[in-house]
mmCIF file of C-alpha atoms in Angstrom:
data_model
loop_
_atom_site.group_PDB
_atom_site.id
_atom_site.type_symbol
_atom_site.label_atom_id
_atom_site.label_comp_id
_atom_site.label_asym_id
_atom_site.label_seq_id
_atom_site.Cartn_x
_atom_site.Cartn_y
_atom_site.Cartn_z
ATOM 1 C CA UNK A 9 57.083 100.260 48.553
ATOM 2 C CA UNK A 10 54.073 99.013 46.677
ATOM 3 C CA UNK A 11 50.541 99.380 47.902
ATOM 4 C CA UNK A 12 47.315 97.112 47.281
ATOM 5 C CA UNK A 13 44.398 99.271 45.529
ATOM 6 C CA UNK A 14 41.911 96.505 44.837
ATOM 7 C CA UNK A 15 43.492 93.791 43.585
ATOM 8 C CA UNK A 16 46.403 95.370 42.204
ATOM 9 C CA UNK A 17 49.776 95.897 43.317
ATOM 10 C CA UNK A 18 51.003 99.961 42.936
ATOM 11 C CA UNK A 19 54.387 101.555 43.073
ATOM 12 C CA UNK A 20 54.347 104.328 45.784
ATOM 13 C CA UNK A 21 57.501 106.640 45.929
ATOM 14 C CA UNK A 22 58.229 108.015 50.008
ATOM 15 C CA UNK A 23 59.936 110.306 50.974
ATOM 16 C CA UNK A 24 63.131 109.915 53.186
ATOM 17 C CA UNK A 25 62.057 111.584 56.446
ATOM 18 C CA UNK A 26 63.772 113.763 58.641
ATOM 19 C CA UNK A 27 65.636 111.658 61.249
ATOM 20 C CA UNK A 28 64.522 114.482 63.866
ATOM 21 C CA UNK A 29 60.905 113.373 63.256
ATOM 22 C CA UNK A 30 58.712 111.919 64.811
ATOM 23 C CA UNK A 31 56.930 108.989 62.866
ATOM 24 C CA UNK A 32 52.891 109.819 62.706
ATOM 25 C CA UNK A 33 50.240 108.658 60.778
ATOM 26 C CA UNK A 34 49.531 111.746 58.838
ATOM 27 C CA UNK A 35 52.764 111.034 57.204
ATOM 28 C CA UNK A 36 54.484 111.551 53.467
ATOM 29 C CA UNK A 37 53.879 107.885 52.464
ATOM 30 C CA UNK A 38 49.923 108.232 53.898
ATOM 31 C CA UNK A 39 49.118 111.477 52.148
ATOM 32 C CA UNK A 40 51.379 110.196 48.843
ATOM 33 C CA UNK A 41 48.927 107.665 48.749
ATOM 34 C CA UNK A 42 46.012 109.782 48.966
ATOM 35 C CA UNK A 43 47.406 112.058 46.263
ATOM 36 C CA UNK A 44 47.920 108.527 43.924
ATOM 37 C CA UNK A 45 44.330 107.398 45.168
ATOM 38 C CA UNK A 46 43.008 110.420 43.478
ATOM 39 C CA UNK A 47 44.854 110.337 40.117
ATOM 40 C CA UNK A 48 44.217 107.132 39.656
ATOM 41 C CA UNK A 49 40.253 107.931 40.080
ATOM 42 C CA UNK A 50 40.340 106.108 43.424
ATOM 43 C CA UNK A 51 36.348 106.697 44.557
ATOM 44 C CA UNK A 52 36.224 104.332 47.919
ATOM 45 C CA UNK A 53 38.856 104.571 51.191
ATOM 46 C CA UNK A 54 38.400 102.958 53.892
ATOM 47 C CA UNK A 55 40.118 103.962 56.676
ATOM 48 C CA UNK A 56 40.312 101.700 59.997
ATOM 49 C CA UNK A 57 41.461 102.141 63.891
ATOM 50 C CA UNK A 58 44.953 101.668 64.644
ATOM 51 C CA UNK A 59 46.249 100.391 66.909
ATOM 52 C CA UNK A 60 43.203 98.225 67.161
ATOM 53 C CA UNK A 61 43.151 94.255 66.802
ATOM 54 C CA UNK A 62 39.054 95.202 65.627
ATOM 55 C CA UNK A 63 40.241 98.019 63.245
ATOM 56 C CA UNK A 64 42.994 95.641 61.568
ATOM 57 C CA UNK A 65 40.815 92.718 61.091
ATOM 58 C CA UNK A 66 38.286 95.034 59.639
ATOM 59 C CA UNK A 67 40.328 96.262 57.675
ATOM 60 C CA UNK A 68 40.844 92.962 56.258
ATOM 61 C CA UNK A 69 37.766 92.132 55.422
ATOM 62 C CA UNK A 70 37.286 94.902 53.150
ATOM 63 C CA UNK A 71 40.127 93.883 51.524
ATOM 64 C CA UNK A 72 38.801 90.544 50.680
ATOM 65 C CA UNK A 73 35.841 92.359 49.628
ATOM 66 C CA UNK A 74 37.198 94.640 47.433
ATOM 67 C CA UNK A 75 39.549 92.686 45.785
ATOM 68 C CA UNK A 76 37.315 89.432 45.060
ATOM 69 C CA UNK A 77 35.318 91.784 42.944
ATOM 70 C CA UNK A 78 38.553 93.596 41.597
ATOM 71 C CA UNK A 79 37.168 97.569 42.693
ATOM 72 C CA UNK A 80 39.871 99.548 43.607
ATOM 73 C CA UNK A 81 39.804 100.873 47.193
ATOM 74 C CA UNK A 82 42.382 102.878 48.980
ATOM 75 C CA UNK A 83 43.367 101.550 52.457
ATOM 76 C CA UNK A 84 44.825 103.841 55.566
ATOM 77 C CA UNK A 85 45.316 103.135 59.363
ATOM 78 C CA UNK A 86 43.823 106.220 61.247
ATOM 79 C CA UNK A 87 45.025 107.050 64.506
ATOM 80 C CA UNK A 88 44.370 109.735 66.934
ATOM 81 C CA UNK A 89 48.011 110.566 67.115
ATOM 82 C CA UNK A 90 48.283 113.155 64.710
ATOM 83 C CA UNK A 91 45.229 112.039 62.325
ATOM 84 C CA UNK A 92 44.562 112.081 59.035
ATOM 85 C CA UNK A 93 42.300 115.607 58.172
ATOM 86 C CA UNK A 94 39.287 115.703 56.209
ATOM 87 C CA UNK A 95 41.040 118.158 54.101
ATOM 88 C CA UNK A 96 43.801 115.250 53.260
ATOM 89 C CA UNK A 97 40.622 113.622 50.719
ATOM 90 C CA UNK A 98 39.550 117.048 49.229
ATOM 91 C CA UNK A 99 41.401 117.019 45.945
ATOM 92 C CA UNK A 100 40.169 119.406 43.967
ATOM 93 C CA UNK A 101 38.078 118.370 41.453
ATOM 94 C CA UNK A 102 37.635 115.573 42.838
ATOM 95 C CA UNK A 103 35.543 113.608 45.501
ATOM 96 C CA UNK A 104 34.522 110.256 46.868
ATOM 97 C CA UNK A 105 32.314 107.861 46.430
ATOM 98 C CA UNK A 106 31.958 105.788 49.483
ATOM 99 C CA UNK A 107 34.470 106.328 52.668
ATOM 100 C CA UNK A 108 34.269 103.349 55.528
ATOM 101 C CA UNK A 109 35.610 103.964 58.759
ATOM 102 C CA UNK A 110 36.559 100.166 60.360
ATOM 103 C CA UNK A 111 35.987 100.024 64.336
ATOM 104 C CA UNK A 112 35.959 103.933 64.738
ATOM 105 C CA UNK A 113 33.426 107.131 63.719
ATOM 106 C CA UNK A 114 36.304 109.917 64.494
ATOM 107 C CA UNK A 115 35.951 113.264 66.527
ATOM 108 C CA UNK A 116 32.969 114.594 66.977
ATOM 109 C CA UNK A 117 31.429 115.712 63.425
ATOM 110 C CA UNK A 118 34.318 114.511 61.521
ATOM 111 C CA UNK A 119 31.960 111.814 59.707
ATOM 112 C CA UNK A 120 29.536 114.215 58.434
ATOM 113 C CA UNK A 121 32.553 117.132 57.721
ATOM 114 C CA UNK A 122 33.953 114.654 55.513
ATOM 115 C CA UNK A 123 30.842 113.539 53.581
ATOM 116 C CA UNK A 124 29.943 117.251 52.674
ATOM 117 C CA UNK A 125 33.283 118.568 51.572
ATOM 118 C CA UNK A 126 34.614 114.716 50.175
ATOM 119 C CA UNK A 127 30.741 114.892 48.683
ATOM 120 C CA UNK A 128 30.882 110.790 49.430
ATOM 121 C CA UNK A 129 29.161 108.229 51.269
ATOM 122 C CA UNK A 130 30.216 107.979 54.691
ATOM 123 C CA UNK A 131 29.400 104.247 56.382
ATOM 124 C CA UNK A 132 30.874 103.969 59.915
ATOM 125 C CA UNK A 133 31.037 101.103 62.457
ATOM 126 C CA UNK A 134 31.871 101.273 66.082
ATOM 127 C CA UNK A 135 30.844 99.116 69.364
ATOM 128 C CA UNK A 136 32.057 102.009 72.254
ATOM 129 C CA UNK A 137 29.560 103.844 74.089
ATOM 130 C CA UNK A 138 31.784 106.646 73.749
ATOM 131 C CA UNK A 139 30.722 106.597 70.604
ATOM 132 C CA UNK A 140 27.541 107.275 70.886
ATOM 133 C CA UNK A 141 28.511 111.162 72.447
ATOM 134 C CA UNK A 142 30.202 111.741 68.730
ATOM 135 C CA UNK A 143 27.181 111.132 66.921
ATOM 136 C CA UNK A 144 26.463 114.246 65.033
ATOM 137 C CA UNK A 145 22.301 114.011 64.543
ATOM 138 C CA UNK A 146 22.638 116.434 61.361
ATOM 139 C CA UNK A 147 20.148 114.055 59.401
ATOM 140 C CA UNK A 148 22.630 114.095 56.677
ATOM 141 C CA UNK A 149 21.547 110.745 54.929
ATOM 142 C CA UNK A 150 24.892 110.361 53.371
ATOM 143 C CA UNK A 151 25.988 109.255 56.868
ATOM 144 C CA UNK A 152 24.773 105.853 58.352
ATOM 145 C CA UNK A 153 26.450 105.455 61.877
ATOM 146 C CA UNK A 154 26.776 101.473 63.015
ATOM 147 C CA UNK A 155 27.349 101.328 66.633
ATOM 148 C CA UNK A 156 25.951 98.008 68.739
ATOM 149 C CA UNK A 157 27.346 97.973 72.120
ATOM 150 C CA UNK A 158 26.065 94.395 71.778
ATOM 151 C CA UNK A 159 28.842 93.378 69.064
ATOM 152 C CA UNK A 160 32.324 93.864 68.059
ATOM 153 C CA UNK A 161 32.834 96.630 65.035
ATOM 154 C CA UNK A 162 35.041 93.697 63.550
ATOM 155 C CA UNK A 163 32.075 91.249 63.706
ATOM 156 C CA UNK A 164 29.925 94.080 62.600
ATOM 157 C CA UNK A 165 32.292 94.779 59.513
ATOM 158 C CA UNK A 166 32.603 91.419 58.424
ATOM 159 C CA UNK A 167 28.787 90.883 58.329
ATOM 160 C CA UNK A 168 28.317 93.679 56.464
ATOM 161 C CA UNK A 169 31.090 92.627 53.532
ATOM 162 C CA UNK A 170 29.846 89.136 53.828
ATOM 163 C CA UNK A 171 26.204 90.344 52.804
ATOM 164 C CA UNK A 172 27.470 92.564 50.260
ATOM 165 C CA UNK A 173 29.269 90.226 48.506
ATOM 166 C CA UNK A 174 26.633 87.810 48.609
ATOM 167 C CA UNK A 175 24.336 89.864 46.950
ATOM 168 C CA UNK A 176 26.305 90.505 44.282
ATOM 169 C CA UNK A 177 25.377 88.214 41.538
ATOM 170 C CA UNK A 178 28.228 87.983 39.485
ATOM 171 C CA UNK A 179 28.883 84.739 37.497
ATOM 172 C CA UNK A 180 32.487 84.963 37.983
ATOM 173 C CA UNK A 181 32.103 86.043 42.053
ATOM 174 C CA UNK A 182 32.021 81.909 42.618
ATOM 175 C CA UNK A 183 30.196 81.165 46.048
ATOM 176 C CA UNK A 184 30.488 84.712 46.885
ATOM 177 C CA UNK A 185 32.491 84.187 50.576
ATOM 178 C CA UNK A 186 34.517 86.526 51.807
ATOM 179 C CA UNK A 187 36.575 83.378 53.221
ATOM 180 C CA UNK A 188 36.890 79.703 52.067
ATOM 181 C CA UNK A 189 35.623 76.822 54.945
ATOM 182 C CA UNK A 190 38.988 76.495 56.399
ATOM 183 C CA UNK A 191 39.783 80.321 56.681
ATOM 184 C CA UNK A 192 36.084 80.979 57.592
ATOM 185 C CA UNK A 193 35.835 78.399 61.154
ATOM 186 C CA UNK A 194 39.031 80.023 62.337
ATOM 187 C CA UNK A 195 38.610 83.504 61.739
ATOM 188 C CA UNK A 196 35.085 83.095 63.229
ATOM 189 C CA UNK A 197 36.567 81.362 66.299
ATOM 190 C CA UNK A 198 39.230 84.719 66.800
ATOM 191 C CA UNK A 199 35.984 87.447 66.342
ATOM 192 C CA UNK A 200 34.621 85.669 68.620
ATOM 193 C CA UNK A 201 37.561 86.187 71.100
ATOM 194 C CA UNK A 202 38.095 89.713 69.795
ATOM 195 C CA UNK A 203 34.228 90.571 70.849
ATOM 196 C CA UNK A 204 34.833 88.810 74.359
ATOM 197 C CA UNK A 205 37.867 91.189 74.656
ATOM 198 C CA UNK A 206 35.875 94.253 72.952
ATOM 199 C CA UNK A 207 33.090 94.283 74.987
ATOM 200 C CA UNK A 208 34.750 93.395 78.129
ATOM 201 C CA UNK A 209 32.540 90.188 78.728
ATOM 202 C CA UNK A 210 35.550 88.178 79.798
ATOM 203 C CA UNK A 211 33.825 84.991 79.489
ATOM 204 C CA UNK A 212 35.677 82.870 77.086
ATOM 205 C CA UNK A 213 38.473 80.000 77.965
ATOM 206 C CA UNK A 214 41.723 81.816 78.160
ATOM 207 C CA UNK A 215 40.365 85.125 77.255
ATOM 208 C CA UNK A 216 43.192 87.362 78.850
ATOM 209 C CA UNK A 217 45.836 84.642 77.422
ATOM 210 C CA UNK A 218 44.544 85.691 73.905
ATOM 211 C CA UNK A 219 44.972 89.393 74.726
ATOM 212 C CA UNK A 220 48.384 89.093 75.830
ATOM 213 C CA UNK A 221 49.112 86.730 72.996
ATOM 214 C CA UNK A 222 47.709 89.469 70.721
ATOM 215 C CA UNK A 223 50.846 92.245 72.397
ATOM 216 C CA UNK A 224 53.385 92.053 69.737
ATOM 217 C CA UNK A 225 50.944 91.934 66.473
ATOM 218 C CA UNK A 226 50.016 95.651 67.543
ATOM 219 C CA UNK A 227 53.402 96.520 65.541
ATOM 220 C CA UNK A 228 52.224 95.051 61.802
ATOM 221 C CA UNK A 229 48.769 96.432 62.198
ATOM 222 C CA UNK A 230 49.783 99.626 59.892
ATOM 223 C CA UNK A 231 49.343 98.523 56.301
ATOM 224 C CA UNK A 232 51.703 101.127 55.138
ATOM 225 C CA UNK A 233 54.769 100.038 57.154
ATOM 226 C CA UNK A 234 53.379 96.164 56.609
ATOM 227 C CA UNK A 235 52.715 95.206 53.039
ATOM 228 C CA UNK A 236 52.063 91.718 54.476
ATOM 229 C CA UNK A 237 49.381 92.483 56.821
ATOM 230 C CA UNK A 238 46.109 91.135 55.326
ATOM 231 C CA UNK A 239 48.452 88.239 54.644
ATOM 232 C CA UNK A 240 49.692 87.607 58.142
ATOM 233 C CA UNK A 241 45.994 88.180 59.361
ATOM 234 C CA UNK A 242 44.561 86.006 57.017
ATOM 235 C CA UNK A 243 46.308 83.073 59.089
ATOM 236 C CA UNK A 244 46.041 84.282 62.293
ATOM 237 C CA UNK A 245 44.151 81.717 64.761
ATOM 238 C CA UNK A 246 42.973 81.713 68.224
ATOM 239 C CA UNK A 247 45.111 78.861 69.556
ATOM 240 C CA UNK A 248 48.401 79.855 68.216
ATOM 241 C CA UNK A 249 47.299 83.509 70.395
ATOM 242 C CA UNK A 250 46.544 81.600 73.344
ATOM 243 C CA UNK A 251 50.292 79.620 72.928
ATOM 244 C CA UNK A 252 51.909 83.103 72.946
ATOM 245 C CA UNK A 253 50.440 84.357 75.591
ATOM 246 C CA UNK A 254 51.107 81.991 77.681
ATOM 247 C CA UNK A 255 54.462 81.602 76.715
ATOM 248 C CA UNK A 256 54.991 85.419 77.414
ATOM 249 C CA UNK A 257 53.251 84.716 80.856
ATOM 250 C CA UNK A 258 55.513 81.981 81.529
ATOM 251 C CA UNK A 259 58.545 84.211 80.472
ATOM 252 C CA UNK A 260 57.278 86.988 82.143
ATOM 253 C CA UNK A 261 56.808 85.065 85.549
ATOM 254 C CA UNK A 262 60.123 83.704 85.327
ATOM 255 C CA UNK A 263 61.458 87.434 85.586
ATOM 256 C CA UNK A 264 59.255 88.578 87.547
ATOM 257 C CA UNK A 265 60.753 85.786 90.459
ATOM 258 C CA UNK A 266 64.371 87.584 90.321
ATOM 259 C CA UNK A 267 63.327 90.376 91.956
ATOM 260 C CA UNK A 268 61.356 88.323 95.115
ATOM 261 C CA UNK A 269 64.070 88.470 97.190
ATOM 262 C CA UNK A 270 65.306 91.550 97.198
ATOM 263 C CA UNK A 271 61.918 93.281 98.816
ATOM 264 C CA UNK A 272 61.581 95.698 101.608
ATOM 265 C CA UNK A 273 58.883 97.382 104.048
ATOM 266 C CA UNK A 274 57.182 99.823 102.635
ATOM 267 C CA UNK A 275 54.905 102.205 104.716
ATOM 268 C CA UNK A 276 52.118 103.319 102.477
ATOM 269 C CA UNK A 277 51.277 106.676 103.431
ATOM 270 C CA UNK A 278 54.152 106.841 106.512
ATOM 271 C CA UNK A 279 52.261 104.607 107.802
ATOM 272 C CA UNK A 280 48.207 105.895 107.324
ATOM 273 C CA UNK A 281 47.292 102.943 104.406
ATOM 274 C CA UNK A 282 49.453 100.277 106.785
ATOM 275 C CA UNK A 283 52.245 98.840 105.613
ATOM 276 C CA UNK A 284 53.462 96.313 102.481
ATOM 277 C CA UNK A 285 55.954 94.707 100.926
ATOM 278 C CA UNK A 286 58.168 96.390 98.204
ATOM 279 C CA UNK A 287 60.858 96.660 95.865
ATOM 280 C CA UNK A 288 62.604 98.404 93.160
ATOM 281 C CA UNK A 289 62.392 97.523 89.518
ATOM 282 C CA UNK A 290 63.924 100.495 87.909
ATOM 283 C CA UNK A 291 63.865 99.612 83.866
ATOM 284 C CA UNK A 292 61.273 96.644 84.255
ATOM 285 C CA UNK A 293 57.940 98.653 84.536
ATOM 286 C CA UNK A 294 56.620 96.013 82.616
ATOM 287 C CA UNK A 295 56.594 93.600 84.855
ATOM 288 C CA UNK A 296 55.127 95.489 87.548
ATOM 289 C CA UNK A 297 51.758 93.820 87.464
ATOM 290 C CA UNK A 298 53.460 90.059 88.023
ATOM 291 C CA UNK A 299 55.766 91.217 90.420
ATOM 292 C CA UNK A 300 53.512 93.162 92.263
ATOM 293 C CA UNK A 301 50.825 90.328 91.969
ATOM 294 C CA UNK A 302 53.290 88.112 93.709
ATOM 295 C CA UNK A 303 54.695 90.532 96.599
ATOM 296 C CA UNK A 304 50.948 90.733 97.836
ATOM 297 C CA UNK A 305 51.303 87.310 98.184
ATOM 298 C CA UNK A 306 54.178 87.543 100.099
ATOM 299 C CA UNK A 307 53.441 90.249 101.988
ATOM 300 C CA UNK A 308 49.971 88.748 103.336
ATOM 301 C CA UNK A 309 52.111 86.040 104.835
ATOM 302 C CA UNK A 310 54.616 88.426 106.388
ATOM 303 C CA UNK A 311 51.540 89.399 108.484
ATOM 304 C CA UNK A 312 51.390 93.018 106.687
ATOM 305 C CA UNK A 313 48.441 94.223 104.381
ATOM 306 C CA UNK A 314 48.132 91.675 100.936
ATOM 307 C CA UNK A 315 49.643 94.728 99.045
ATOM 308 C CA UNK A 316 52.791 94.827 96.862
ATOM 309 C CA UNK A 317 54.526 97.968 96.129
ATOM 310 C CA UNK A 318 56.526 97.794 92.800
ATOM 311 C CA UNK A 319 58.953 101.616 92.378
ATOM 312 C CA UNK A 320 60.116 102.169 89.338
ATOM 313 C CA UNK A 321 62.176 105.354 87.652
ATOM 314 C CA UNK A 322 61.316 106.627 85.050
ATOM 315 C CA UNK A 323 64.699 108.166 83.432
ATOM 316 C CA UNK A 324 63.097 110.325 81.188
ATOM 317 C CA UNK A 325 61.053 111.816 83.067
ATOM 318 C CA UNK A 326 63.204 112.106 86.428
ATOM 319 C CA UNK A 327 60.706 111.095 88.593
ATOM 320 C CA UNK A 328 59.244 107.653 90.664
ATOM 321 C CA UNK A 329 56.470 105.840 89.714
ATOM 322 C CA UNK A 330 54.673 103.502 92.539
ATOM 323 C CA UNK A 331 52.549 100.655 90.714
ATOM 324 C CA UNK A 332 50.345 99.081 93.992
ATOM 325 C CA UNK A 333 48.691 95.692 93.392
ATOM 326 C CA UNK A 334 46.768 93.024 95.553
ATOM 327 C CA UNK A 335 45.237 89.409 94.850
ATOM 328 C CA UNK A 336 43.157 90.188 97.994
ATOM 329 C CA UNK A 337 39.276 91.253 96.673
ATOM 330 C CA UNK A 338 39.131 92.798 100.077
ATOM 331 C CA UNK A 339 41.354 95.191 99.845
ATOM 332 C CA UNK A 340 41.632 98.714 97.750
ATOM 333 C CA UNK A 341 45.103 100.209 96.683
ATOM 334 C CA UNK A 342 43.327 103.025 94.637
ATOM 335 C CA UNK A 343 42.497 104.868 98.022
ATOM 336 C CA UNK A 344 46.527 105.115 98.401
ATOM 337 C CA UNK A 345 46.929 106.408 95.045
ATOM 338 C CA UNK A 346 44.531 108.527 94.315
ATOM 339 C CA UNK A 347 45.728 110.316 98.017
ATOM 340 C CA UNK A 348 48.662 111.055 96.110
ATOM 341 C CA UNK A 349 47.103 112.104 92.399
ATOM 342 C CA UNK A 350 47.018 108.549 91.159
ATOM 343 C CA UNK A 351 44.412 106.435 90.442
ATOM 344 C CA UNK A 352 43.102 103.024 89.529
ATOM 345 C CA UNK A 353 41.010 100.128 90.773
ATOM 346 C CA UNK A 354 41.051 98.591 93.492
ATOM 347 C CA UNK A 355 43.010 95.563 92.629
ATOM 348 C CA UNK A 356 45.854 98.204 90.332
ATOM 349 C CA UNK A 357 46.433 101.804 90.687
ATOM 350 C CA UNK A 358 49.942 103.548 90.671
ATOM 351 C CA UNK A 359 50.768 106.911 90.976
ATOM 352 C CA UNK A 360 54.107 109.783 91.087
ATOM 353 C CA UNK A 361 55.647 109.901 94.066
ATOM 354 C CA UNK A 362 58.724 112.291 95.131
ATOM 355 C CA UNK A 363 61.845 110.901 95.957
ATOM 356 C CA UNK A 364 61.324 112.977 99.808
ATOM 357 C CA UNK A 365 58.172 111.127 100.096
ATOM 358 C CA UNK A 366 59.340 108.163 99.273
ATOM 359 C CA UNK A 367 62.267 107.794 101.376
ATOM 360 C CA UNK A 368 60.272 108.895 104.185
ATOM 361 C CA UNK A 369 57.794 105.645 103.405
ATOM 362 C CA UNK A 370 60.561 103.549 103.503
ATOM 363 C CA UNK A 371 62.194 105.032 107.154
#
């Protein structure tokens, strides 16, 4: 596997990993790259959220940055499954210069930990108010937190590489962009969609169509696994996302429809939350929201509460998982579920429910 440092392409040796395993992102090939960051004199990472859509596109542009003006930078997905440590960038003998962290600011001190034992520059950019609990006010001026609740990190991020670029006045930089025009309207067009999303505004056309059009790219969002990432992203657009999606909602419908007539009475509680309409969909969990979307429906005109009940098994696990949803803005399934441990909102909630109990809702 080869990996991009800068603008050049380097040969990284991995390891064969145990088959018994789990894949995580503290992994051989992550901290072989570390280790080849260093002896190579590596001064800047930059390590972004994974599996975020933000964090990715971040991630590209400080690629673009760093490679239009040829600086080496070492680039890592950081996830909260298993994460990298700040102990991973502590060669000895060496530090850092400058460490970004793209759409995330870590665990609670982790941004300051790793400025004073990295001895670096720690720049951070996040739009969660979350966030904002994790800030550790230690004064250390090394650290510069960027969280606006008001914008997406990725909008945030590319700002901040555009500017820098811009004022670098290098002969050879050209018209120091990040993007050409063509590139630049359409990537605009998706952060604007990916801030929508972010910041849970909701308000663009076909918002939720992008999201679920966005699903499958979750997989190539790891640049270690992905070699082609900043490639693929770099033609990403906002209408081919909106296409997907609803081509998966379409498929997903379509599926969804097989299991309409095969639904029975369901009484939620015994009979305490009323009754619904149900049915099994053991090994299709998801496509419990459009099922149970449409059994409200269909339940509503059966005369019985505009709830459907979608039971699925979970195999693994050995036990039954009830996913409740309504179209009805009247009506609350989370008061079922959380009766039973569950929770939710009013128009989704599911919860575990034993197989007793469950034939006893169905007498």
């Amino acid at each position: 596997m080869a990996r991009w440092i800068g603008g050049k392409c380097r040969p990284i040796s991995l390891r064969t990993p145990c088959p018994w395993r789990p894949r995580t992102f503290r992994s051989n090939a992550a901290l072989e790259a570390i280790a080849t960051a260093a002896e190579e004199k590596v001064r800047t990472v930059a390590l972004y959220n994974y599996p975020s859509f933000s964090g990715a596109i971040s991630a590209l542009f400080a690629h673009l940055y760093h490679s239009r003006l040829n600086l080496p930078c070492l680039m890592l997905p950081f996830s909260s499954v298993e994460p990298l440590r700040v102990e991973d960038f502590c060669v000895e003998g060496e530090g850092l210069d400058t460490c970004y962290l793209l759409d995330f600011i870590g665990p609670k001190g982790f941004a300051s930990k790793l400025s004073q034992q990295a001895m670096c520059e720690v720049i951070a950019f996040d739009h969660r108010k979350s966030a904002l609990t994790k800030i550790n006010c230690c004064g250390d001026p090394r650290v510069t937190f960027n969280v606006n609740l008001e914008k997406s990190s990725s909008a945030a991020v590319y700002e901040y590489f555009s500017n820098k670029l811009a004022s670098m006045m290098f002969p050879d930089v050209g018209a120091a962009n990040l993007l050409n025009s063509e590139d630049q309207v359409r990537l605009e067009k998706v952060l604007k969609y990916i801030e929508d999303a972010d910041l849970r505004r909701w308000s663009l056309p076909e918002i939720k169509t992008f999201t679920i059009g966005l699903s499958e790219w979750r997989s190539k969002f790891n640049c270690i696994t992905n070699p082609y990432m900043y490639e693929q992203l770099l033609g990403i657009s906002s209408s081919d996302l909106i296409a997907k999606g609803n081509l998966d909602i379409s498929s997903h419908q379509i599926a969804a429809n097989k299991f309409l007539d095969k639904t029975f009475k369901v009484r939620l509680g015994r009979g305490l939350y009323g009754e619904c309409l149900g049915v099994r969909a053991d090994g299709n969990s998801d496509l419990s929201d459009e099922i149970g979307k449409q059994l409200s429906l269909k339940s509503a005109k059966a005369g019985l509460r505009p709830i459907g009940a979608v039971i699925c098994y979970n195999i693994r696990r050995k036990n039954l998982k009830m996913c409740l949803r309504s179209t009805d803005t009247a009506t609350d399934t989370s008061e079922v579920a959380k009766a039973y441990g569950g929770g939710g909102c009013p128009s989704s909630s599911s919860f575990i429910i034993r197989m007793d109990e469950y034939n006893q809702w169905r007498s």
